[in-house]
Structure formats: structure tokens, C-alpha cells
Amino acid sequence: MAARHPAVIVLAPSHDHGAVAVAGTVAARRGAGAVHLVTPSELAGARGWTHAVDARGGVTGDVVLRSGTVLAPDAIGCVLNRCFAVAAPAFARAQPRERDYAAAEMHALVVSWLAGLDNPVINRAETMLGSTSRRQWLMRAIAAGIPVVRDVVATSASLVPRELGYRVTVRGTWPDTRLVDRQPVEAGDAVVPPFVDVLVAGDRVHGELAPSLQRRCVELAHGAGYALLQLGFAARGPQLRLAYVDPMPSLLDRVAVHAVADLLERSVASPR
């Protein structure tokens, strides 16, 4: 990989057909050598790692894959990260405790490597440390001025708004404090297809939304530190309300694949 030609790295399992399609699209536009599709198992089974973190969090060192491909930080233009977890194949037959420990160490190494790269990582490395809950996304959306479906959690069914009373679900008992004998419940609007799905890719929104709502979707994504998000809106009367957010969209249609390929090309051209 030549440093004068920063490459796009697509880090994704081989069964991620959307990521494979994105890599193929970028390769068709920029040439086969301009994109590297790397699976988590290839990264975990690399021939060698040289990894150092300085006082400012900067990363130096290369990853040498078994294929001979060298992933050097200064030769990476951007990364599309479609990886949630990394195993440690060398410990596949080890005792569970040792296997889990090795996997955690490898996972931490990959997260550190991604987080320390100077150029954009989409999705950010923090997605490998745990996913944001649906309720957290809805709270962030409210702060961004996006209307959302109602979602209620209460210590008792008597606190749920009357119009949602028929949708109450008991979540379970409280820990045994012997002070609370009520059961926590949740309730919300019925959310059923069809949805209006939109894809935020950088500063661009792909989907049928009013311009003002598109801007708020971009603000939501950027405020949470994401360059790529899929948002699903449900119709509640005349108004669309946000029902879910997916930071790892499937990318199964041509529009989404080309939108992400465009985002990667823009990211290489305008590094952070």
C-alpha cells in the first residue's frame, strides 16, 4: 500500500454483503488497489502488529496481514468499520476463560488502533464497546428537535398515560429491597410498517424528509459522533415520528451502497 495513495479500508465480516458491495463500488471507481476489504478474522490473525500510543493518543505502527498487505496509518485514507467484535483465532481451542481473555485483549487492540488513526473511521471505534439503546437514541433525537414515538418506562402501571394503558408490558420485579412491591412497566406507541427510512451519510440525507427534518437528522448524527446512521420514521397521524436508529445499516439497496461509497470518497479527499 503506497503512502502517496491513501486507501479505503472496509473492515467487515465476509457475510456483510452491504459492505462487500460498497468495497466493490469504491474499487470500480478508484481502482482495485484503492480499497482493501479486511475481515475481523484477518485482522485478528495478522502476521504481525506494531502498535504504540503516544501521550496525545496518536497511534504509530503497522499491521501486516497474512496476505502480505500492510495497513500503515499514514497510508489509510479512511475506514468503514462494520465490526462489532474480534475473536482470537490462536486461542480457539483454549479453555473458555483464556479464550475470552485473549478475545478481549484482541478486541481492545483493534479498538485502540481504530481510535488512534488520524483519518476518519466510519462507524467510530466506540461502536465496538457497546451499542446505544433505542431509548437513548430517542432522547438524543428529542434534544435535536426530532419528533419521536412515545416510549414510557414507569415504576407502576398506574403512572402510564391512559391512552397507552392497553400496551403496558411488565419488565420484571425490582431487586429485593423489600421497600418496593410494584413492578416496573413499559409502554409505547404501536410501531408497525411501513416506515420511512432515511440514511444519513456525512452531511447528506438520502430519503424523503422535509429539509428542516433532514438538517435535524444530520445534527443528531454529528452530535452523537456518527457519520453514518439509518433512521426509521413511523407515521403517527399526519406527522412522521422517529421509531428507531441503526448505526449499522444493512446497505442492501443500490442507493445506500452508492451513498456510503460517496461518503468514503469524500472522507479520503477531505481527511479530518
Tab-separated table of C-alpha atoms in Angstrom:
chain	number	residue	atom	x	y	z
A	1	MET	CA	0.000	0.000	0.000
A	2	ALA	CA	1.729	3.176	-1.146
A	3	ALA	CA	1.618	6.123	1.236
A	4	ARG	CA	1.028	8.546	-1.629
A	5	HIS	CA	-2.244	6.783	-2.456
A	6	PRO	CA	-4.278	6.606	0.768
A	7	ALA	CA	-6.555	3.595	0.659
A	8	VAL	CA	-10.071	2.959	1.858
A	9	ILE	CA	-10.234	0.119	4.388
A	10	VAL	CA	-13.544	-1.721	4.686
A	11	LEU	CA	-13.428	-3.728	7.910
A	12	ALA	CA	-16.325	-6.183	7.755
A	13	PRO	CA	-17.102	-9.893	8.003
A	14	SER	CA	-17.371	-11.707	4.686
A	15	HIS	CA	-21.125	-12.239	5.135
A	16	ASP	CA	-21.738	-8.462	5.291
A	17	HIS	CA	-22.985	-8.189	1.719
A	18	GLY	CA	-23.633	-4.454	2.015
A	19	ALA	CA	-20.019	-3.751	2.979
A	20	VAL	CA	-18.752	-6.043	0.215
A	21	ALA	CA	-20.891	-4.111	-2.285
A	22	VAL	CA	-19.525	-0.787	-1.001
A	23	ALA	CA	-15.945	-2.045	-1.345
A	24	GLY	CA	-16.673	-3.215	-4.890
A	25	THR	CA	-18.184	0.142	-5.803
A	26	VAL	CA	-15.182	2.068	-4.481
A	27	ALA	CA	-12.817	-0.308	-6.296
A	28	ALA	CA	-14.725	0.203	-9.563
A	29	ARG	CA	-14.345	3.966	-9.201
A	30	ARG	CA	-10.794	4.232	-7.865
A	31	GLY	CA	-9.088	1.002	-8.856
A	32	ALA	CA	-8.685	-2.311	-7.071
A	33	GLY	CA	-5.641	-1.147	-5.122
A	34	ALA	CA	-7.501	1.826	-3.650
A	35	VAL	CA	-9.671	-0.274	-1.345
A	36	HIS	CA	-8.932	-3.196	0.960
A	37	LEU	CA	-11.731	-5.415	2.263
A	38	VAL	CA	-10.446	-6.817	5.557
A	39	THR	CA	-12.391	-9.264	7.707
A	40	PRO	CA	-12.134	-9.201	11.523
A	41	SER	CA	-10.603	-12.688	11.416
A	42	GLU	CA	-7.904	-11.476	9.006
A	43	LEU	CA	-7.119	-8.604	11.352
A	44	ALA	CA	-7.030	-10.874	14.401
A	45	GLY	CA	-4.855	-13.411	12.565
A	46	ALA	CA	-2.429	-10.818	11.184
A	47	ARG	CA	1.163	-11.887	10.674
A	48	GLY	CA	2.322	-9.028	12.876
A	49	TRP	CA	1.282	-5.918	14.779
A	50	THR	CA	3.442	-2.949	15.703
A	51	HIS	CA	1.301	-0.726	17.861
A	52	ALA	CA	2.305	2.216	20.027
A	53	VAL	CA	0.215	5.018	21.530
A	54	ASP	CA	1.866	8.348	22.382
A	55	ALA	CA	0.905	10.808	25.125
A	56	ARG	CA	-1.583	12.532	22.813
A	57	GLY	CA	-3.309	9.317	21.814
A	58	GLY	CA	-1.667	9.154	18.411
A	59	VAL	CA	-1.017	5.699	17.006
A	60	THR	CA	2.100	4.512	15.224
A	61	GLY	CA	2.873	1.101	13.843
A	62	ASP	CA	1.738	-1.191	11.076
A	63	VAL	CA	-0.484	-4.230	10.748
A	64	VAL	CA	0.844	-6.887	8.387
A	65	LEU	CA	-1.857	-9.255	7.194
A	66	ARG	CA	-1.105	-12.853	6.254
A	67	SER	CA	-1.715	-11.883	2.626
A	68	GLY	CA	1.248	-9.534	2.878
A	69	THR	CA	-0.898	-6.391	2.793
A	70	VAL	CA	0.470	-3.734	5.121
A	71	LEU	CA	-2.007	-1.458	6.875
A	72	ALA	CA	0.101	1.575	7.755
A	73	PRO	CA	-1.641	4.542	9.465
A	74	ASP	CA	-0.197	7.107	7.065
A	75	ALA	CA	-1.432	5.109	4.062
A	76	ILE	CA	-5.031	4.772	5.256
A	77	GLY	CA	-7.410	7.392	3.882
A	78	CYS	CA	-10.449	6.268	5.874
A	79	VAL	CA	-12.021	3.156	7.393
A	80	LEU	CA	-15.555	1.843	7.100
A	81	ASN	CA	-15.863	-0.078	10.354
A	82	ARG	CA	-18.567	-2.755	10.220
A	83	CYS	CA	-17.086	-4.789	13.027
A	84	PHE	CA	-18.675	-5.291	16.452
A	85	ALA	CA	-16.311	-7.899	17.875
A	86	VAL	CA	-12.988	-9.586	17.174
A	87	ALA	CA	-12.091	-13.125	18.185
A	88	ALA	CA	-8.610	-14.508	18.855
A	89	PRO	CA	-8.263	-17.482	16.471
A	90	ALA	CA	-4.989	-18.672	18.019
A	91	PHE	CA	-6.923	-19.382	21.228
A	92	ALA	CA	-9.888	-21.135	19.608
A	93	ARG	CA	-9.117	-24.396	21.436
A	94	ALA	CA	-8.112	-22.824	24.729
A	95	GLN	CA	-10.124	-23.072	27.925
A	96	PRO	CA	-13.102	-20.670	27.921
A	97	ARG	CA	-11.527	-18.305	30.443
A	98	GLU	CA	-8.269	-17.993	28.478
A	99	ARG	CA	-10.152	-17.773	25.174
A	100	ASP	CA	-12.372	-14.963	26.454
A	101	TYR	CA	-9.394	-13.084	27.892
A	102	ALA	CA	-7.476	-13.336	24.603
A	103	ALA	CA	-10.532	-12.158	22.659
A	104	ALA	CA	-10.928	-9.168	24.999
A	105	GLU	CA	-7.270	-8.229	24.525
A	106	MET	CA	-7.524	-8.506	20.743
A	107	HIS	CA	-10.751	-6.515	20.787
A	108	ALA	CA	-9.072	-3.757	22.820
A	109	LEU	CA	-6.128	-3.699	20.419
A	110	VAL	CA	-8.388	-3.226	17.392
A	111	VAL	CA	-10.396	-0.506	19.160
A	112	SER	CA	-7.179	1.321	20.081
A	113	TRP	CA	-5.875	1.019	16.530
A	114	LEU	CA	-9.085	2.415	15.019
A	115	ALA	CA	-9.468	5.172	17.608
A	116	GLY	CA	-5.907	6.360	17.064
A	117	LEU	CA	-5.984	6.690	13.294
A	118	ASP	CA	-5.632	10.257	12.052
A	119	ASN	CA	-8.161	9.852	9.257
A	120	PRO	CA	-11.913	9.213	9.510
A	121	VAL	CA	-13.328	5.971	10.897
A	122	ILE	CA	-16.970	5.318	9.933
A	123	ASN	CA	-18.581	3.963	12.139
A	124	ARG	CA	-16.458	5.162	15.002
A	125	ALA	CA	-14.455	2.678	17.054
A	126	GLU	CA	-16.668	3.238	20.095
A	127	THR	CA	-19.417	1.158	18.454
A	128	MET	CA	-17.297	-1.859	19.328
A	129	LEU	CA	-17.533	-1.000	23.027
A	130	GLY	CA	-21.308	-1.302	23.321
A	131	SER	CA	-24.370	-0.154	21.450
A	132	THR	CA	-26.527	2.841	22.267
A	133	SER	CA	-30.004	1.745	23.338
A	134	ARG	CA	-33.127	2.668	21.401
A	135	ARG	CA	-34.323	4.806	24.301
A	136	GLN	CA	-31.009	6.689	24.399
A	137	TRP	CA	-31.298	7.411	20.684
A	138	LEU	CA	-34.834	8.699	21.136
A	139	MET	CA	-33.691	11.001	23.950
A	140	ARG	CA	-30.920	12.370	21.723
A	141	ALA	CA	-33.419	12.852	18.917
A	142	ILE	CA	-35.729	14.859	21.185
A	143	ALA	CA	-32.778	17.100	22.087
A	144	ALA	CA	-32.153	17.612	18.344
A	145	GLY	CA	-35.777	18.660	17.804
A	146	ILE	CA	-36.891	15.464	16.063
A	147	PRO	CA	-40.401	14.190	16.889
A	148	VAL	CA	-40.288	10.643	18.264
A	149	VAL	CA	-42.771	7.895	19.039
A	150	ARG	CA	-43.827	7.765	22.671
A	151	ASP	CA	-41.850	5.421	24.884
A	152	VAL	CA	-42.668	5.231	28.585
A	153	VAL	CA	-40.996	3.419	31.475
A	154	ALA	CA	-42.615	3.716	34.885
A	155	THR	CA	-42.422	2.178	38.326
A	156	SER	CA	-46.091	1.262	38.148
A	157	ALA	CA	-48.774	0.769	35.506
A	158	SER	CA	-50.853	3.432	37.229
A	159	LEU	CA	-48.342	6.065	36.045
A	160	VAL	CA	-48.665	5.195	32.353
A	161	PRO	CA	-50.794	7.647	30.314
A	162	ARG	CA	-54.315	6.309	29.887
A	163	GLU	CA	-54.163	6.178	26.101
A	164	LEU	CA	-51.175	3.795	26.326
A	165	GLY	CA	-52.656	1.630	29.054
A	166	TYR	CA	-53.544	-1.175	26.663
A	167	ARG	CA	-49.876	-1.526	25.627
A	168	VAL	CA	-48.313	-1.956	29.065
A	169	THR	CA	-45.659	-4.660	29.380
A	170	VAL	CA	-44.289	-5.725	32.752
A	171	ARG	CA	-40.490	-5.562	32.673
A	172	GLY	CA	-39.852	-7.644	35.798
A	173	THR	CA	-39.522	-7.221	39.521
A	174	TRP	CA	-37.323	-4.740	41.296
A	175	PRO	CA	-34.255	-6.032	43.149
A	176	ASP	CA	-35.206	-7.468	46.532
A	177	THR	CA	-35.092	-4.282	48.612
A	178	ARG	CA	-38.390	-5.146	50.362
A	179	LEU	CA	-39.221	-1.464	50.030
A	180	VAL	CA	-40.949	-1.535	46.658
A	181	ASP	CA	-43.629	-4.077	45.830
A	182	ARG	CA	-44.590	-2.584	42.478
A	183	GLN	CA	-43.323	-3.891	39.154
A	184	PRO	CA	-41.673	-1.626	36.543
A	185	VAL	CA	-43.530	-1.430	33.259
A	186	GLU	CA	-43.019	-0.006	29.802
A	187	ALA	CA	-45.437	1.152	27.158
A	188	GLY	CA	-45.295	2.940	23.845
A	189	ASP	CA	-46.976	3.726	20.578
A	190	ALA	CA	-47.655	0.774	18.327
A	191	VAL	CA	-44.907	0.916	15.698
A	192	VAL	CA	-45.683	-1.085	12.571
A	193	PRO	CA	-44.562	-0.883	8.928
A	194	PRO	CA	-44.414	0.864	6.607
A	195	PHE	CA	-41.531	3.028	7.754
A	196	VAL	CA	-39.921	5.994	6.074
A	197	ASP	CA	-36.252	5.044	6.180
A	198	VAL	CA	-33.559	7.651	5.638
A	199	LEU	CA	-29.801	7.294	5.549
A	200	VAL	CA	-27.521	9.981	6.950
A	201	ALA	CA	-24.127	9.787	5.221
A	202	GLY	CA	-21.950	12.636	6.366
A	203	ASP	CA	-23.794	15.890	5.640
A	204	ARG	CA	-26.169	14.279	3.156
A	205	VAL	CA	-29.536	12.665	3.832
A	206	HIS	CA	-30.960	10.083	1.455
A	207	GLY	CA	-34.713	9.652	1.820
A	208	GLU	CA	-37.997	11.509	1.662
A	209	LEU	CA	-37.997	14.029	4.522
A	210	ALA	CA	-38.679	17.727	4.791
A	211	PRO	CA	-35.432	19.775	4.567
A	212	SER	CA	-35.802	21.044	8.150
A	213	LEU	CA	-36.094	17.473	9.443
A	214	GLN	CA	-33.151	16.388	7.295
A	215	ARG	CA	-30.982	19.024	8.980
A	216	ARG	CA	-32.015	17.776	12.403
A	217	CYS	CA	-31.128	14.219	11.415
A	218	VAL	CA	-27.637	15.367	10.421
A	219	GLU	CA	-27.357	17.245	13.722
A	220	LEU	CA	-28.380	14.092	15.597
A	221	ALA	CA	-25.753	12.003	13.818
A	222	HIS	CA	-22.945	14.519	14.208
A	223	GLY	CA	-23.862	15.274	17.811
A	224	ALA	CA	-23.535	11.571	18.630
A	225	GLY	CA	-20.250	11.326	16.726
A	226	TYR	CA	-21.537	9.295	13.775
A	227	ALA	CA	-21.135	9.911	10.059
A	228	LEU	CA	-23.437	7.043	9.078
A	229	LEU	CA	-26.885	6.378	10.534
A	230	GLN	CA	-30.158	4.927	9.335
A	231	LEU	CA	-33.300	6.417	10.877
A	232	GLY	CA	-36.729	4.846	10.649
A	233	PHE	CA	-39.794	7.081	10.919
A	234	ALA	CA	-43.325	5.841	11.564
A	235	ALA	CA	-46.428	7.747	10.570
A	236	ARG	CA	-48.477	8.911	13.555
A	237	GLY	CA	-51.406	10.714	12.023
A	238	PRO	CA	-50.151	13.452	9.694
A	239	GLN	CA	-46.699	13.558	11.324
A	240	LEU	CA	-43.654	11.335	10.999
A	241	ARG	CA	-42.095	10.300	14.297
A	242	LEU	CA	-38.722	8.646	14.775
A	243	ALA	CA	-39.119	4.999	15.777
A	244	TYR	CA	-35.575	3.619	15.643
A	245	VAL	CA	-31.964	4.438	14.822
A	246	ASP	CA	-29.495	1.941	13.356
A	247	PRO	CA	-25.780	2.849	13.351
A	248	MET	CA	-25.028	-0.304	11.344
A	249	PRO	CA	-27.483	-0.194	8.428
A	250	SER	CA	-27.648	-3.249	6.195
A	251	LEU	CA	-26.876	-1.340	2.939
A	252	LEU	CA	-28.850	-3.759	0.814
A	253	ASP	CA	-30.071	-1.361	-1.882
A	254	ARG	CA	-28.155	0.420	-4.596
A	255	VAL	CA	-28.892	3.918	-3.267
A	256	ALA	CA	-27.432	3.095	0.166
A	257	VAL	CA	-24.352	1.393	-1.304
A	258	HIS	CA	-23.544	4.373	-3.521
A	259	ALA	CA	-24.277	6.840	-0.711
A	260	VAL	CA	-21.715	5.139	1.524
A	261	ALA	CA	-19.199	4.828	-1.314
A	262	ASP	CA	-19.606	8.578	-1.916
A	263	LEU	CA	-19.050	9.216	1.800
A	264	LEU	CA	-15.841	7.184	1.807
A	265	GLU	CA	-14.522	9.021	-1.234
A	266	ARG	CA	-15.303	12.386	0.353
A	267	SER	CA	-13.607	11.271	3.557
A	268	VAL	CA	-10.427	10.320	1.721
A	269	ALA	CA	-10.433	13.624	-0.151
A	270	SER	CA	-11.077	15.692	2.998
A	271	PRO	CA	-9.496	13.939	5.998
A	272	ARG	CA	-10.301	15.232	9.466
